[in-house]
Amino acid sequence: MGILLSVTPFRQRPGYCGPASLKMVLDFYGVRVSEKRLVELSGCTRSAGVSADGLLMAAATFGFGGAIKDNCELRDLRHHVQKRNTPVIVDWFDFDGGHYSVVIGIDRENVYLQDPGLGHRRALKLRTFKRLWFDFPGDFVQDKDDLIVRRMLVIRPGKELQGRRQSEKRSSGASETR
């Protein structure tokens, strides 16, 4: 197992995997916010879940920027998680529907997720994860254009928050160890 980012696990309420995943990412950066508040800000519902755009809107409320990237490769996950020390939210197919989780590590064999559905870390073989890294709106695929393939959300502090974090580190003499 490679190095895993220290993302604190969180167990979601039913239907709220998106806000729960965002909560874990914000918490990683030191921003404490409730799942309930993120549900409200993102427009999430238990029956329909939440869009990636809704998660980015909620993150922006706290000064975070982000990007939605489709058709990604495992190397894209490695770049963000290993080289930039950035937890990444992925949209994948878990059991009978779309599901958001946070990638906290990746090595030659596995992708490591903080899975809000479980409330703890899980490892998926790379081959298995690649087969499941897709989603679609609704209960079934109506058209091939409905498929969302290999989507990830990269959410990072905005420039103002990054500057504040850097000055806090300098004043405390701390160095980032994540």
PDB file of C-alpha atoms in Angstrom:
ATOM      1  CA  MET A   1       0.000   0.000   0.000  1.00  0.00           C
ATOM      2  CA  GLY A   2       1.306   3.444  -0.899  1.00  0.00           C
ATOM      3  CA  ILE A   3       0.957   6.615   1.103  1.00  0.00           C
ATOM      4  CA  LEU A   4      -2.649   7.487   1.908  1.00  0.00           C
ATOM      5  CA  LEU A   5      -3.887  11.041   2.421  1.00  0.00           C
ATOM      6  CA  SER A   6      -5.189  11.641   5.933  1.00  0.00           C
ATOM      7  CA  VAL A   7      -8.839  12.209   5.070  1.00  0.00           C
ATOM      8  CA  THR A   8     -11.079  11.616   8.072  1.00  0.00           C
ATOM      9  CA  PRO A   9     -13.839   9.088   7.297  1.00  0.00           C
ATOM     10  CA  PHE A  10     -17.476  10.135   7.522  1.00  0.00           C
ATOM     11  CA  ARG A  11     -20.627   8.021   7.207  1.00  0.00           C
ATOM     12  CA  GLN A  12     -23.306   9.595   5.062  1.00  0.00           C
ATOM     13  CA  ARG A  13     -27.024   9.727   5.626  1.00  0.00           C
ATOM     14  CA  PRO A  14     -28.948   7.809   2.908  1.00  0.00           C
ATOM     15  CA  GLY A  15     -28.714   9.470  -0.509  1.00  0.00           C
ATOM     16  CA  TYR A  16     -26.123  12.039   0.563  1.00  0.00           C
ATOM     17  CA  CYS A  17     -22.834  10.555  -0.678  1.00  0.00           C
ATOM     18  CA  GLY A  18     -21.982  13.725  -2.631  1.00  0.00           C
ATOM     19  CA  PRO A  19     -22.273  16.146   0.299  1.00  0.00           C
ATOM     20  CA  ALA A  20     -20.565  13.598   2.585  1.00  0.00           C
ATOM     21  CA  SER A  21     -17.633  13.298   0.156  1.00  0.00           C
ATOM     22  CA  LEU A  22     -17.375  17.076  -0.073  1.00  0.00           C
ATOM     23  CA  LYS A  23     -17.477  17.272   3.729  1.00  0.00           C
ATOM     24  CA  MET A  24     -14.460  14.949   3.932  1.00  0.00           C
ATOM     25  CA  VAL A  25     -12.500  17.037   1.401  1.00  0.00           C
ATOM     26  CA  LEU A  26     -13.325  20.325   3.148  1.00  0.00           C
ATOM     27  CA  ASP A  27     -12.386  18.759   6.482  1.00  0.00           C
ATOM     28  CA  PHE A  28      -9.024  17.717   4.982  1.00  0.00           C
ATOM     29  CA  TYR A  29      -8.362  21.429   4.392  1.00  0.00           C
ATOM     30  CA  GLY A  30      -9.499  22.405   7.894  1.00  0.00           C
ATOM     31  CA  VAL A  31     -12.983  23.672   7.026  1.00  0.00           C
ATOM     32  CA  ARG A  32     -15.607  22.157   9.323  1.00  0.00           C
ATOM     33  CA  VAL A  33     -19.149  22.095   7.955  1.00  0.00           C
ATOM     34  CA  SER A  34     -22.081  19.758   8.514  1.00  0.00           C
ATOM     35  CA  GLU A  35     -23.408  17.314   5.967  1.00  0.00           C
ATOM     36  CA  LYS A  36     -26.828  18.945   6.396  1.00  0.00           C
ATOM     37  CA  ARG A  37     -25.471  22.362   5.393  1.00  0.00           C
ATOM     38  CA  LEU A  38     -23.758  20.893   2.331  1.00  0.00           C
ATOM     39  CA  VAL A  39     -26.985  19.121   1.347  1.00  0.00           C
ATOM     40  CA  GLU A  40     -28.749  22.510   1.412  1.00  0.00           C
ATOM     41  CA  LEU A  41     -26.003  24.393  -0.446  1.00  0.00           C
ATOM     42  CA  SER A  42     -25.570  21.746  -3.163  1.00  0.00           C
ATOM     43  CA  GLY A  43     -29.253  21.139  -3.881  1.00  0.00           C
ATOM     44  CA  CYS A  44     -28.945  17.446  -3.022  1.00  0.00           C
ATOM     45  CA  THR A  45     -32.058  15.310  -2.563  1.00  0.00           C
ATOM     46  CA  ARG A  46     -32.300  11.767  -1.253  1.00  0.00           C
ATOM     47  CA  SER A  47     -34.074  10.556  -4.374  1.00  0.00           C
ATOM     48  CA  ALA A  48     -31.964  12.259  -7.065  1.00  0.00           C
ATOM     49  CA  GLY A  49     -28.653  12.818  -5.292  1.00  0.00           C
ATOM     50  CA  VAL A  50     -26.569  15.780  -6.408  1.00  0.00           C
ATOM     51  CA  SER A  51     -24.827  16.945  -9.538  1.00  0.00           C
ATOM     52  CA  ALA A  52     -21.113  17.615  -9.702  1.00  0.00           C
ATOM     53  CA  ASP A  53     -21.975  21.265 -10.412  1.00  0.00           C
ATOM     54  CA  GLY A  54     -23.987  21.361  -7.188  1.00  0.00           C
ATOM     55  CA  LEU A  55     -20.957  20.141  -5.233  1.00  0.00           C
ATOM     56  CA  LEU A  56     -18.732  22.801  -6.830  1.00  0.00           C
ATOM     57  CA  MET A  57     -21.289  25.502  -5.962  1.00  0.00           C
ATOM     58  CA  ALA A  58     -21.336  24.349  -2.345  1.00  0.00           C
ATOM     59  CA  ALA A  59     -17.512  24.308  -2.210  1.00  0.00           C
ATOM     60  CA  ALA A  60     -17.361  27.837  -3.642  1.00  0.00           C
ATOM     61  CA  THR A  61     -19.421  29.064  -0.671  1.00  0.00           C
ATOM     62  CA  PHE A  62     -16.376  28.306   1.488  1.00  0.00           C
ATOM     63  CA  GLY A  63     -13.823  29.880  -0.863  1.00  0.00           C
ATOM     64  CA  PHE A  64     -12.884  26.724  -2.753  1.00  0.00           C
ATOM     65  CA  GLY A  65     -12.402  26.412  -6.478  1.00  0.00           C
ATOM     66  CA  GLY A  66     -12.717  23.256  -8.442  1.00  0.00           C
ATOM     67  CA  ALA A  67     -12.997  21.468 -11.726  1.00  0.00           C
ATOM     68  CA  ILE A  68     -15.094  18.631 -13.076  1.00  0.00           C
ATOM     69  CA  LYS A  69     -13.048  16.360 -15.318  1.00  0.00           C
ATOM     70  CA  ASP A  70     -14.496  13.557 -17.446  1.00  0.00           C
ATOM     71  CA  ASN A  71     -12.755  10.747 -19.360  1.00  0.00           C
ATOM     72  CA  CYS A  72      -9.919  10.712 -16.845  1.00  0.00           C
ATOM     73  CA  GLU A  73      -7.268   8.053 -16.540  1.00  0.00           C
ATOM     74  CA  LEU A  74      -5.656   6.481 -13.491  1.00  0.00           C
ATOM     75  CA  ARG A  75      -2.612   8.680 -14.138  1.00  0.00           C
ATOM     76  CA  ASP A  76      -4.853  11.730 -13.549  1.00  0.00           C
ATOM     77  CA  LEU A  77      -5.800  10.365 -10.131  1.00  0.00           C
ATOM     78  CA  ARG A  78      -2.133   9.645  -9.379  1.00  0.00           C
ATOM     79  CA  HIS A  79      -1.150  13.180 -10.376  1.00  0.00           C
ATOM     80  CA  HIS A  80      -3.611  14.836  -8.020  1.00  0.00           C
ATOM     81  CA  VAL A  81      -3.497  12.404  -5.106  1.00  0.00           C
ATOM     82  CA  GLN A  82       0.207  11.510  -5.071  1.00  0.00           C
ATOM     83  CA  LYS A  83       1.968  14.504  -6.598  1.00  0.00           C
ATOM     84  CA  ARG A  84      -0.328  17.336  -5.450  1.00  0.00           C
ATOM     85  CA  ASN A  85      -1.516  15.717  -2.181  1.00  0.00           C
ATOM     86  CA  THR A  86      -5.089  16.500  -3.167  1.00  0.00           C
ATOM     87  CA  PRO A  87      -7.984  14.189  -2.319  1.00  0.00           C
ATOM     88  CA  VAL A  88     -10.207  13.745  -5.374  1.00  0.00           C
ATOM     89  CA  ILE A  89     -13.945  13.020  -5.465  1.00  0.00           C
ATOM     90  CA  VAL A  90     -14.903  10.352  -7.999  1.00  0.00           C
ATOM     91  CA  ASP A  91     -18.328   9.475  -9.371  1.00  0.00           C
ATOM     92  CA  TRP A  92     -18.565   5.709  -9.808  1.00  0.00           C
ATOM     93  CA  PHE A  93     -21.124   2.909  -9.961  1.00  0.00           C
ATOM     94  CA  ASP A  94     -21.549   1.101  -6.645  1.00  0.00           C
ATOM     95  CA  PHE A  95     -24.001  -1.824  -6.462  1.00  0.00           C
ATOM     96  CA  ASP A  96     -27.171  -0.362  -7.985  1.00  0.00           C
ATOM     97  CA  GLY A  97     -26.453   3.302  -8.606  1.00  0.00           C
ATOM     98  CA  GLY A  98     -24.058   6.186  -8.889  1.00  0.00           C
ATOM     99  CA  HIS A  99     -21.933   6.953  -5.857  1.00  0.00           C
ATOM    100  CA  TYR A 100     -19.405   9.587  -4.820  1.00  0.00           C
ATOM    101  CA  SER A 101     -16.302   8.687  -2.806  1.00  0.00           C
ATOM    102  CA  VAL A 102     -12.958  10.342  -2.065  1.00  0.00           C
ATOM    103  CA  VAL A 103      -9.756   8.904  -3.526  1.00  0.00           C
ATOM    104  CA  ILE A 104      -7.057   9.039  -0.850  1.00  0.00           C
ATOM    105  CA  GLY A 105      -4.432   6.823  -2.456  1.00  0.00           C
ATOM    106  CA  ILE A 106      -3.506   4.748  -5.458  1.00  0.00           C
ATOM    107  CA  ASP A 107      -0.743   2.210  -5.972  1.00  0.00           C
ATOM    108  CA  ARG A 108       0.132  -0.500  -8.502  1.00  0.00           C
ATOM    109  CA  GLU A 109      -2.739  -2.729  -7.380  1.00  0.00           C
ATOM    110  CA  ASN A 110      -5.499  -0.663  -5.754  1.00  0.00           C
ATOM    111  CA  VAL A 111      -7.398   2.582  -5.560  1.00  0.00           C
ATOM    112  CA  TYR A 112      -8.098   3.564  -1.945  1.00  0.00           C
ATOM    113  CA  LEU A 113     -11.354   5.368  -1.254  1.00  0.00           C
ATOM    114  CA  GLN A 114     -12.881   6.973   1.800  1.00  0.00           C
ATOM    115  CA  ASP A 115     -16.366   5.662   1.100  1.00  0.00           C
ATOM    116  CA  PRO A 116     -19.134   7.616   2.846  1.00  0.00           C
ATOM    117  CA  GLY A 117     -21.545   4.736   2.246  1.00  0.00           C
ATOM    118  CA  LEU A 118     -19.413   2.543   4.486  1.00  0.00           C
ATOM    119  CA  GLY A 119     -18.034   5.249   6.750  1.00  0.00           C
ATOM    120  CA  HIS A 120     -14.495   3.950   6.317  1.00  0.00           C
ATOM    121  CA  ARG A 121     -11.731   3.247   3.808  1.00  0.00           C
ATOM    122  CA  ARG A 122     -12.080   0.628   1.110  1.00  0.00           C
ATOM    123  CA  ALA A 123      -9.643  -0.681  -1.476  1.00  0.00           C
ATOM    124  CA  LEU A 124     -10.669  -1.623  -5.004  1.00  0.00           C
ATOM    125  CA  LYS A 125      -8.406  -3.448  -7.435  1.00  0.00           C
ATOM    126  CA  LEU A 126      -7.435  -1.100 -10.286  1.00  0.00           C
ATOM    127  CA  ARG A 127      -9.155  -3.326 -12.845  1.00  0.00           C
ATOM    128  CA  THR A 128     -12.377  -3.397 -10.817  1.00  0.00           C
ATOM    129  CA  PHE A 129     -12.338   0.353 -10.241  1.00  0.00           C
ATOM    130  CA  LYS A 130     -11.808   1.053 -13.947  1.00  0.00           C
ATOM    131  CA  ARG A 131     -14.854  -1.109 -14.765  1.00  0.00           C
ATOM    132  CA  LEU A 132     -16.990   0.788 -12.224  1.00  0.00           C
ATOM    133  CA  TRP A 133     -15.775   4.349 -12.873  1.00  0.00           C
ATOM    134  CA  PHE A 134     -18.904   5.597 -14.629  1.00  0.00           C
ATOM    135  CA  ASP A 135     -22.381   6.866 -13.826  1.00  0.00           C
ATOM    136  CA  PHE A 136     -25.578   7.982 -15.529  1.00  0.00           C
ATOM    137  CA  PRO A 137     -28.582  10.076 -14.523  1.00  0.00           C
ATOM    138  CA  GLY A 138     -31.837   8.357 -13.607  1.00  0.00           C
ATOM    139  CA  ASP A 139     -32.601   4.707 -13.061  1.00  0.00           C
ATOM    140  CA  PHE A 140     -31.188   3.359 -16.332  1.00  0.00           C
ATOM    141  CA  VAL A 141     -29.250   4.474 -19.400  1.00  0.00           C
ATOM    142  CA  GLN A 142     -31.656   5.820 -21.997  1.00  0.00           C
ATOM    143  CA  ASP A 143     -29.028   6.960 -24.476  1.00  0.00           C
ATOM    144  CA  LYS A 144     -25.281   6.445 -24.818  1.00  0.00           C
ATOM    145  CA  ASP A 145     -24.821  10.196 -24.380  1.00  0.00           C
ATOM    146  CA  ASP A 146     -26.192   9.837 -20.830  1.00  0.00           C
ATOM    147  CA  LEU A 147     -23.063   7.999 -19.699  1.00  0.00           C
ATOM    148  CA  ILE A 148     -20.688   9.924 -17.451  1.00  0.00           C
ATOM    149  CA  VAL A 149     -17.339   8.231 -17.919  1.00  0.00           C
ATOM    150  CA  ARG A 150     -14.399   8.414 -15.478  1.00  0.00           C
ATOM    151  CA  ARG A 151     -15.470  11.644 -13.755  1.00  0.00           C
ATOM    152  CA  MET A 152     -13.476  13.250 -10.998  1.00  0.00           C
ATOM    153  CA  LEU A 153     -13.915  16.486  -9.082  1.00  0.00           C
ATOM    154  CA  VAL A 154     -10.797  18.307  -7.996  1.00  0.00           C
ATOM    155  CA  ILE A 155     -11.603  20.765  -5.218  1.00  0.00           C
ATOM    156  CA  ARG A 156      -8.892  23.000  -3.769  1.00  0.00           C
ATOM    157  CA  PRO A 157      -8.751  26.113  -1.620  1.00  0.00           C
ATOM    158  CA  GLY A 158      -9.077  29.354  -3.586  1.00  0.00           C
ATOM    159  CA  LYS A 159      -6.107  31.727  -3.771  1.00  0.00           C
ATOM    160  CA  GLU A 160      -7.271  33.664  -0.725  1.00  0.00           C
ATOM    161  CA  LEU A 161      -7.521  30.506   1.395  1.00  0.00           C
ATOM    162  CA  GLN A 162      -4.226  29.140   0.045  1.00  0.00           C
ATOM    163  CA  GLY A 163      -2.486  32.392   0.963  1.00  0.00           C
ATOM    164  CA  ARG A 164      -3.958  32.294   4.459  1.00  0.00           C
ATOM    165  CA  ARG A 165      -2.871  28.662   4.897  1.00  0.00           C
ATOM    166  CA  GLN A 166       0.668  29.458   3.773  1.00  0.00           C
ATOM    167  CA  SER A 167       0.938  32.410   6.180  1.00  0.00           C
ATOM    168  CA  GLU A 168      -0.435  30.270   9.029  1.00  0.00           C
ATOM    169  CA  LYS A 169       2.207  27.630   8.281  1.00  0.00           C
ATOM    170  CA  ARG A 170       4.982  30.235   8.216  1.00  0.00           C
ATOM    171  CA  SER A 171       3.862  31.827  11.486  1.00  0.00           C
ATOM    172  CA  SER A 172       3.561  28.479  13.250  1.00  0.00           C
ATOM    173  CA  GLY A 173       6.698  27.028  11.696  1.00  0.00           C
ATOM    174  CA  ALA A 174       4.652  24.005  10.610  1.00  0.00           C
ATOM    175  CA  SER A 175       5.187  22.193   7.371  1.00  0.00           C
ATOM    176  CA  GLU A 176       2.576  20.338   5.393  1.00  0.00           C
ATOM    177  CA  THR A 177       2.813  16.597   5.965  1.00  0.00           C
ATOM    178  CA  ARG A 178      -0.240  15.352   4.131  1.00  0.00           C
TER     179      ARG A 178
END
